[in-house]
Short mmCIF file of C-alpha atoms in Angstrom, two decimals:
data_model
loop_
_atom_site.label_atom_id
_atom_site.label_comp_id
_atom_site.label_asym_id
_atom_site.label_seq_id
_atom_site.Cartn_x
_atom_site.Cartn_y
_atom_site.Cartn_z
CA MET A 1 -0.09 0.07 -0.07
CA ILE A 2 1.14 3.43 -0.83
CA TRP A 3 0.00 6.56 1.12
CA ILE A 4 -0.33 9.93 -0.69
CA GLN A 5 -1.87 12.87 1.07
CA GLY A 6 -5.18 13.93 -0.43
CA CYS A 7 -5.32 11.16 -3.04
CA SER A 8 -5.78 7.53 -3.75
CA LEU A 9 -3.12 5.98 -5.76
CA LEU A 10 -3.77 3.30 -8.23
CA PHE A 11 -0.08 1.55 -9.15
CA VAL A 12 1.49 -1.23 -10.65
CA ALA A 13 3.41 -3.42 -8.19
CA LYS A 14 4.82 -6.79 -9.52
CA GLY A 15 1.82 -6.97 -11.92
CA LYS A 16 -0.86 -5.98 -8.87
CA THR A 17 -2.58 -2.94 -8.10
CA GLY A 18 -3.31 -1.02 -4.98
CA MET A 19 -5.33 1.97 -3.55
CA ALA A 20 -5.25 4.34 -0.75
CA ALA A 21 -7.83 7.12 -0.33
CA VAL A 22 -8.13 10.43 2.00
CA LYS A 23 -9.95 13.64 1.60
CA SER A 24 -9.13 16.01 -1.44
CA GLN A 25 -8.62 19.82 -0.97
CA GLU A 26 -11.40 22.31 -1.31
CA VAL A 27 -12.12 24.18 -4.40
CA PRO A 28 -12.53 28.08 -3.94
CA LYS A 29 -16.30 29.29 -4.54
CA ALA A 30 -17.14 31.65 -7.29
CA LYS A 31 -20.51 33.06 -8.85
CA SER A 32 -21.37 31.42 -12.15
CA LEU A 33 -21.05 33.50 -15.24
CA SER A 34 -23.13 31.32 -17.26
CA ARG A 35 -26.14 33.54 -17.68
CA GLN A 36 -23.70 36.38 -19.04
CA MET A 37 -22.04 33.86 -21.48
CA ASP A 38 -25.27 32.27 -22.47
CA ARG A 39 -26.69 35.78 -23.83
CA ALA A 40 -27.24 36.13 -27.61
CA ASP A 41 -23.96 36.43 -29.39
CA VAL A 42 -23.97 39.03 -32.40
CA ILE A 43 -21.29 39.67 -35.09
CA HIS A 44 -21.49 42.57 -37.14
CA HIS A 45 -20.28 41.42 -40.61
CA GLN A 46 -19.49 44.03 -43.29
CA VAL A 47 -20.73 42.55 -46.67
CA LYS A 48 -17.70 41.99 -49.37
CA ASP A 49 -17.89 41.83 -53.01
CA GLY A 50 -19.09 38.73 -54.15
CA GLU A 51 -20.77 37.64 -50.94
CA THR A 52 -24.39 36.20 -50.82
CA LEU A 53 -26.82 35.19 -48.00
CA SER A 54 -26.22 31.50 -49.11
CA PHE A 55 -22.34 31.84 -48.70
CA LEU A 56 -22.67 33.63 -45.31
CA GLY A 57 -25.27 30.93 -44.14
CA GLN A 58 -22.75 28.13 -44.73
CA ALA A 59 -19.72 30.22 -43.39
CA TYR A 60 -21.21 31.01 -40.14
CA PHE A 61 -23.63 28.45 -39.58
CA GLY A 62 -22.42 25.28 -41.77
CA TRP A 63 -25.83 25.14 -43.52
CA GLU A 64 -26.31 27.18 -46.68
CA LYS A 65 -30.17 27.25 -46.87
CA GLN A 66 -31.13 27.29 -43.05
CA GLY A 67 -28.19 29.72 -42.50
CA ALA A 68 -29.09 32.11 -44.94
CA ALA A 69 -32.63 32.31 -43.86
CA GLN A 70 -31.47 32.75 -39.99
CA ILE A 71 -29.27 35.74 -41.41
CA ALA A 72 -32.09 37.19 -43.47
CA LYS A 73 -34.68 37.02 -40.59
CA ALA A 74 -32.16 38.84 -38.24
CA ASN A 75 -31.67 41.58 -40.86
CA ARG A 76 -35.24 41.99 -42.03
CA LEU A 77 -34.19 40.69 -45.58
CA GLY A 78 -35.93 38.52 -48.20
CA SER A 79 -34.30 35.08 -48.22
CA HIS A 80 -33.32 35.77 -51.90
CA SER A 81 -32.11 39.39 -51.22
CA LYS A 82 -28.77 40.52 -53.15
CA LEU A 83 -26.22 42.02 -50.63
CA LYS A 84 -24.54 45.27 -51.28
CA PRO A 85 -20.74 45.44 -50.49
CA GLY A 86 -20.21 47.40 -47.36
CA LYS A 87 -23.62 46.56 -45.77
CA ILE A 88 -23.60 45.71 -42.29
CA LEU A 89 -25.27 42.38 -41.33
CA ARG A 90 -26.18 41.21 -37.87
CA ILE A 91 -24.98 37.50 -37.53
CA VAL A 92 -26.93 36.23 -34.32
CA ASN A 93 -25.49 33.10 -32.42
CA PRO A 94 -23.14 31.84 -35.15
CA VAL A 95 -21.86 28.14 -34.91
CA ASN A 96 -18.64 29.09 -36.80
CA PHE A 97 -16.56 32.03 -36.11
CA PRO A 98 -14.25 32.48 -39.29
CA THR A 99 -11.50 35.36 -39.35
CA ALA A 100 -11.50 37.53 -42.33
CA ALA A 101 -8.69 35.74 -44.03
CA GLU A 102 -10.72 32.56 -43.68
CA LEU A 103 -13.98 34.06 -45.22
CA ASN A 104 -11.86 34.92 -48.18
CA ASP A 105 -10.48 31.64 -48.66
CA GLN A 106 -14.03 29.95 -48.31
CA LEU A 107 -15.46 32.48 -50.60
CA LYS A 108 -13.17 31.11 -53.41
CA THR A 109 -13.99 27.79 -52.73
CA PHE A 110 -17.72 28.57 -52.51
CA GLU A 111 -17.91 30.15 -56.00
CA LYS A 112 -15.85 27.39 -57.55
CA SER A 113 -18.28 24.73 -56.05
CA ALA A 114 -21.38 27.00 -57.10
CA VAL A 115 -20.53 26.48 -60.69
CA SER A 116 -21.21 22.92 -60.54
CA ALA A 117 -23.90 22.85 -57.86
CA THR A 118 -27.50 22.22 -58.64
CA ASP A 119 -30.86 23.70 -57.25
CA SER A 120 -31.28 20.37 -55.32
CA LYS A 121 -28.02 19.85 -53.68
CA GLU A 122 -26.24 22.46 -51.80
CA SER A 123 -22.59 22.84 -52.49
CA GLN A 124 -19.84 21.67 -50.63
CA SER A 125 -18.18 23.89 -47.84
CA PRO A 126 -14.90 24.18 -45.90
CA ASN A 127 -16.92 24.85 -42.83
CA PHE A 128 -17.74 22.27 -40.28
CA THR A 129 -21.15 20.36 -40.31
CA VAL A 130 -21.97 17.17 -38.71
CA LYS A 131 -23.40 15.80 -41.85
CA ASP A 132 -19.74 15.54 -43.36
CA ILE A 133 -18.65 13.08 -40.80
CA GLY A 134 -21.26 10.52 -41.56
CA PHE A 135 -24.16 11.71 -39.28
CA ASP A 136 -26.96 14.10 -38.91
CA GLU A 137 -27.18 17.36 -36.57
CA LYS A 138 -30.12 15.62 -34.97
CA GLU A 139 -27.96 12.97 -33.68
CA ILE A 140 -25.93 15.13 -31.47
CA VAL A 141 -27.11 15.12 -27.82
CA LYS A 142 -28.48 18.49 -26.66
CA LEU A 143 -27.40 18.56 -23.03
CA ALA A 144 -27.49 21.25 -20.31
CA ARG A 145 -24.08 22.24 -19.12
CA PRO A 146 -22.94 20.12 -16.08
CA LYS A 147 -23.22 21.84 -12.78
CA LEU A 148 -21.28 19.42 -10.95
CA ASN A 149 -17.62 17.94 -11.34
CA LEU A 150 -17.62 14.06 -10.32
CA ALA A 151 -14.94 13.34 -12.97
CA PHE A 152 -11.59 14.82 -11.32
CA ALA A 153 -10.01 17.12 -8.56
CA ALA A 154 -6.83 18.68 -7.89
CA GLY A 155 -4.25 15.98 -7.06
CA GLU A 156 -5.21 13.63 -10.28
CA LYS A 157 -2.16 12.39 -12.14
CA LEU A 158 -2.24 9.99 -15.00
CA VAL A 159 0.94 8.71 -16.37
CA TYR A 160 1.15 6.91 -19.89
CA GLU A 161 3.41 4.77 -21.74
CA VAL A 162 3.63 5.67 -25.65
CA LYS A 163 4.30 2.78 -27.80
CA ALA A 164 5.11 3.32 -31.61
CA LEU A 165 5.45 0.19 -33.82
CA SER A 166 5.33 -1.96 -30.33
CA ILE A 167 8.41 -0.08 -29.05
CA VAL A 168 8.29 2.49 -26.13
CA ALA A 169 8.62 5.75 -27.65
CA GLY A 170 8.17 8.13 -24.80
CA GLU A 171 5.97 9.05 -21.79
CA ALA A 172 2.94 11.20 -21.35
CA THR A 173 1.29 12.72 -18.19
CA LEU A 174 -1.90 14.57 -17.51
CA GLU A 175 -2.15 16.35 -14.22
CA VAL A 176 -4.78 18.33 -12.44
CA ASP A 177 -2.87 20.98 -10.09
CA SER A 178 -3.97 22.82 -7.20
CA PRO A 179 -6.72 25.75 -7.85
CA VAL A 180 -5.27 29.11 -8.79
CA THR A 181 -6.94 32.47 -9.60
CA VAL A 182 -7.06 33.83 -12.98
CA GLU A 183 -8.83 37.22 -13.21
CA THR A 184 -10.91 36.60 -10.32
CA ARG A 185 -11.91 33.02 -11.29
CA PRO A 186 -10.78 29.80 -9.59
CA CYS A 187 -9.28 27.58 -12.00
CA TYR A 188 -7.67 24.25 -12.08
CA PRO A 189 -4.22 24.27 -13.93
CA LEU A 190 -4.77 21.16 -16.29
CA VAL A 191 -1.06 20.15 -17.43
CA ALA A 192 -0.13 18.01 -20.16
CA ARG A 193 3.51 16.66 -20.70
CA ALA A 194 5.06 14.49 -23.35
CA LYS A 195 8.66 13.41 -23.74
CA ALA A 196 10.30 11.12 -26.17
CA ALA A 197 12.04 8.28 -24.78
CA PHE A 198 15.52 6.70 -25.84
CA PRO A 199 16.38 5.76 -28.49
CA PHE A 200 13.68 7.84 -30.01
CA SER A 201 14.64 11.01 -28.39
CA THR A 202 18.03 10.94 -30.29
CA ILE A 203 16.25 11.00 -33.60
CA TYR A 204 13.39 13.33 -32.87
CA PRO A 205 13.51 14.79 -29.40
CA VAL A 206 10.12 15.86 -27.81
CA LYS A 207 9.54 17.85 -24.63
CA ASP A 208 6.15 19.58 -24.71
CA VAL A 209 4.29 21.20 -21.76
CA GLN A 210 0.68 22.38 -22.28
CA THR A 211 -1.30 24.10 -19.42
CA SER A 212 -5.15 24.95 -19.62
CA TYR A 213 -6.40 27.09 -16.77
CA PHE A 214 -9.94 25.47 -16.41
CA ASP A 215 -12.82 27.46 -14.58
CA ALA A 216 -13.70 25.51 -11.64
CA THR A 217 -17.17 27.06 -11.59
CA ASP A 218 -18.12 27.21 -15.25
CA PHE A 219 -16.08 24.39 -16.80
CA ILE A 220 -14.33 26.55 -19.48
CA THR A 221 -11.00 27.86 -20.53
CA GLN A 222 -9.74 31.00 -18.98
CA LYS A 223 -6.11 30.81 -20.16
CA PHE A 224 -4.15 28.47 -22.13
CA GLU A 225 -0.36 28.33 -22.61
CA ASN A 226 2.08 26.02 -24.03
CA ASP A 227 5.85 25.41 -24.33
CA VAL A 228 6.42 23.23 -27.59
CA SER A 229 9.80 21.31 -28.54
CA GLU A 230 9.45 18.94 -31.15
CA GLY A 231 12.74 18.14 -33.11
CA ASN A 232 13.82 21.46 -34.76
CA TYR A 233 10.44 23.02 -34.02
CA LYS A 234 9.92 25.17 -30.95
CA ALA A 235 7.04 27.46 -30.03
CA ARG A 236 5.48 29.28 -27.10
CA ASN A 237 1.78 30.38 -27.07
CA LEU A 238 -0.31 32.34 -24.76
CA GLU A 239 -3.97 32.57 -25.01
CA ARG A 240 -6.32 34.42 -22.75
CA TYR A 241 -10.01 33.84 -23.11
CA ASP A 242 -12.60 36.60 -22.67
CA GLN A 243 -15.62 34.27 -22.25
CA VAL A 244 -18.09 36.90 -21.54
CA ALA A 245 -17.34 38.94 -24.71
CA HIS A 246 -16.61 35.96 -26.51
CA ARG A 247 -13.12 36.99 -27.60
CA LEU A 248 -9.59 35.43 -27.41
CA ARG A 249 -6.37 37.28 -27.29
CA ARG A 250 -3.50 35.16 -28.69
CA ARG A 251 0.22 35.66 -28.74
CA HIS A 252 2.47 33.14 -30.57
CA ASN A 253 6.16 33.38 -29.75
CA GLN A 254 7.34 36.90 -30.02
CA GLU A 255 4.69 37.93 -32.77
CA ASN A 256 2.25 40.68 -32.28
CA PRO A 257 -0.76 39.51 -30.38
CA GLU A 258 -3.87 38.88 -32.14
CA GLU A 259 -7.70 38.68 -31.31
CA VAL A 260 -10.25 36.51 -32.69
CA ASP A 261 -14.02 35.93 -32.10
CA ILE A 262 -14.75 32.58 -30.06
CA PRO A 263 -17.95 30.60 -29.69
CA PRO A 264 -19.80 30.79 -26.31
CA PHE A 265 -18.17 28.30 -23.88
CA ALA A 266 -15.13 27.89 -25.89
CA GLN A 267 -12.57 24.89 -24.73
CA ASP A 268 -8.96 24.77 -25.61
CA LEU A 269 -7.19 21.45 -26.74
CA ILE A 270 -6.78 20.36 -23.17
CA SER A 271 -9.67 21.43 -21.51
CA CYS A 272 -12.20 20.09 -24.22
CA PHE A 273 -10.65 16.43 -22.94
CA TYR A 274 -11.65 17.33 -19.40
CA TYR A 275 -14.91 18.86 -20.15
CA PHE A 276 -15.95 15.59 -21.87
CA ARG A 277 -15.21 13.64 -18.76
CA LEU A 278 -17.86 15.42 -17.08
CA LEU A 279 -20.67 14.66 -19.49
CA PRO A 280 -23.05 11.88 -18.54
CA LEU A 281 -21.71 9.55 -21.45
CA GLU A 282 -24.15 6.99 -23.03
CA GLU A 283 -23.54 4.12 -25.49
CA GLY A 284 -24.40 5.31 -29.05
CA LYS A 285 -24.66 8.99 -28.20
CA LYS A 286 -22.66 11.92 -29.92
CA TYR A 287 -21.51 15.09 -28.07
CA LEU A 288 -20.47 18.36 -29.67
CA ILE A 289 -17.73 20.75 -27.94
CA PRO A 290 -17.00 24.11 -29.14
CA THR A 291 -13.03 24.41 -29.26
CA SER A 292 -10.48 27.03 -30.17
CA SER A 293 -6.89 26.33 -31.07
CA THR A 294 -4.10 28.24 -32.65
CA GLY A 295 -6.49 31.16 -33.26
CA LYS A 296 -8.92 29.00 -35.25
CA ASN A 297 -12.40 27.68 -34.23
CA TYR A 298 -13.78 24.38 -34.80
CA ASN A 299 -16.02 21.67 -33.34
CA LEU A 300 -15.13 18.35 -31.75
CA VAL A 301 -17.72 15.75 -32.10
CA ILE A 302 -17.13 12.65 -29.56
CA ALA A 303 -19.08 9.55 -30.61
CA VAL A 304 -19.53 6.91 -27.97
CA VAL A 305 -19.51 3.72 -29.77
CA ARG A 306 -20.04 0.97 -27.37
CA ARG A 307 -19.26 -0.52 -23.96
CA GLU A 308 -16.64 -2.78 -23.68
CA LYS A 309 -14.00 -4.42 -21.46
CA VAL A 310 -10.48 -3.63 -22.24
CA THR A 311 -7.13 -5.20 -21.23
CA ILE A 312 -3.78 -3.30 -20.57
CA PRO A 313 -0.71 -4.36 -18.51
CA LEU A 314 -2.54 -2.43 -15.44
CA GLY A 315 -5.36 -4.65 -15.56
CA THR A 316 -8.96 -5.24 -17.43
CA PHE A 317 -11.46 -2.14 -17.06
CA ASP A 318 -15.19 -1.56 -18.10
CA CYS A 319 -14.88 1.05 -20.55
CA TYR A 320 -16.65 2.99 -23.25
CA LEU A 321 -15.09 3.08 -26.65
CA VAL A 322 -15.16 6.62 -27.93
CA LYS A 323 -14.24 8.26 -31.23
CA PRO A 324 -13.20 11.82 -31.81
CA TYR A 325 -14.22 13.73 -34.88
CA VAL A 326 -12.44 16.99 -35.53
CA LYS A 327 -13.26 19.54 -38.30
CA HIS A 328 -9.78 21.87 -38.38
CA ASP A 329 -9.43 24.28 -41.21
CA THR A 330 -10.68 22.36 -44.44
CA VAL A 331 -9.66 18.96 -43.24
CA PHE A 332 -11.32 16.43 -41.28
CA ARG A 333 -8.95 14.45 -38.80
CA ASN A 334 -9.26 11.35 -36.90
CA SER A 335 -12.55 10.30 -38.23
CA GLU A 336 -11.73 6.82 -38.22
CA ASP A 337 -8.07 6.29 -36.97
CA ILE A 338 -8.48 7.24 -33.25
CA ASP A 339 -9.85 4.75 -30.70
CA MET A 340 -10.04 5.89 -26.96
CA TRP A 341 -11.19 3.90 -24.25
CA VAL A 342 -12.44 5.55 -21.23
CA THR A 343 -13.76 3.90 -17.71
CA ALA A 344 -17.62 3.49 -17.72
CA ASP A 345 -17.90 5.21 -14.13
CA SER A 346 -18.35 8.79 -13.49
CA ARG A 347 -14.51 9.33 -13.66
CA HIS A 348 -14.17 8.71 -17.40
CA VAL A 349 -10.72 7.91 -17.07
CA PRO A 350 -8.82 7.21 -20.18
CA VAL A 351 -7.07 4.04 -19.89
CA LEU A 352 -5.94 3.35 -23.69
CA ILE A 353 -5.67 5.26 -26.71
CA LYS A 354 -4.79 3.87 -30.23
CA SER A 355 -4.10 5.83 -33.36
CA ALA A 356 -3.15 4.79 -36.79
CA ILE A 357 0.01 6.58 -38.59
CA VAL A 358 1.24 6.14 -41.98
CA ILE A 359 4.10 3.53 -40.92
CA GLY A 360 1.78 1.59 -38.55
CA SER A 361 0.18 2.66 -35.11
CA ILE A 362 0.68 4.37 -31.85
CA GLU A 363 -0.70 3.03 -28.72
CA ILE A 364 -1.00 4.91 -25.46
CA SER A 365 -1.50 2.87 -22.14
CA LEU A 366 -2.11 4.09 -18.81
CA LEU A 367 0.55 2.90 -16.28
CA GLN A 368 -0.42 4.81 -13.28
CA ALA A 369 -3.31 6.75 -11.82
CA THR A 370 -3.40 8.95 -8.82
CA LEU A 371 -7.06 9.40 -8.11
CA PRO A 372 -8.26 12.22 -5.63
CA GLU A 373 -11.40 11.27 -3.50
CA ILE A 374 -14.34 13.13 -4.80
CA LYS A 375 -17.44 13.70 -2.75
CA GLY A 376 -20.59 11.86 -3.95
CA VAL A 377 -18.35 9.39 -5.93
CA SER A 378 -17.97 5.93 -4.04
CA ASP A 379 -16.20 4.30 -7.13
CA THR A 380 -12.61 4.67 -8.23
CA LEU A 381 -10.81 3.50 -11.00
CA SER A 382 -11.08 -0.11 -10.49
CA VAL A 383 -10.08 -3.35 -11.96
CA PRO A 384 -12.95 -6.07 -12.32
#
């Protein structure tokens, strides 16, 4: 038995597992800003030459006809009204938040595809629609935002072994640090680390640290920063989220800061993973999480495929097999090549991830899990 203050520790010792548990630390209280963030989000768009209601409907809502109708209604226009360059349109509660440069690129694609489109079939768009990944928007589960966190707490640490082509290539950790204050908001620092192991480190050294500051009350990102070192590539990014104003201020390395619009309740690449763990997962259901990364907005869809047992060196666990579907820029990624198994309890701890790559596959399996005791949760990561 190993004793860690404030936590229970699940560990590997001669092929067996063990646990210890004590109370976890209290989280500072804060008033929810949900009502302020949930207000109508309005973008004022200045029409450019060549833009139409159909194009803007697809650009901001992902649906040509329905989006065009929504924009027309908000601006008291007819559904087939021609738009004059310079006109200011109110875009109410958009799904997508493209930048000016992205809109310009999308318009070129839209105009090309419109040449071959018919009246009965909408043209293809580089924007995200859930239809593009094989299911209809109606299949997305509409959930009220969670009010309780029964999945994780300060002190949680998950350690993973990363294998490439069945050879140990590195180690990854996910850790929830003690709460800190970011702009008066109590936040959990969610820290993800990755490093390459020898001999891979001599060929392609990797040492990444990414930290998301996750609002402990409203379960959204308040700040994100990372320090990336992969081979010859190095980068530092800092992002500050103004969730009430739906704006993000981002600085990449020493470049001038940029500001972009973000969707309501936006998550970053790390926090979306933890937010997903808060959801009441059900077999066969699909969940959508608005996400922002590198100054771009996209939607992450998580499909819960089935419930099954999965065996790793640590043991055998009752899990949900889930698949992430991501629309980033104009390319869908990971629609079929990532499988992730998370425990089928309230914690939803990821125990195994498999991903296909060009030359084979990567397997990431849980080696150690430090799990704080959570009030109202009687179960912990368990081996049946």
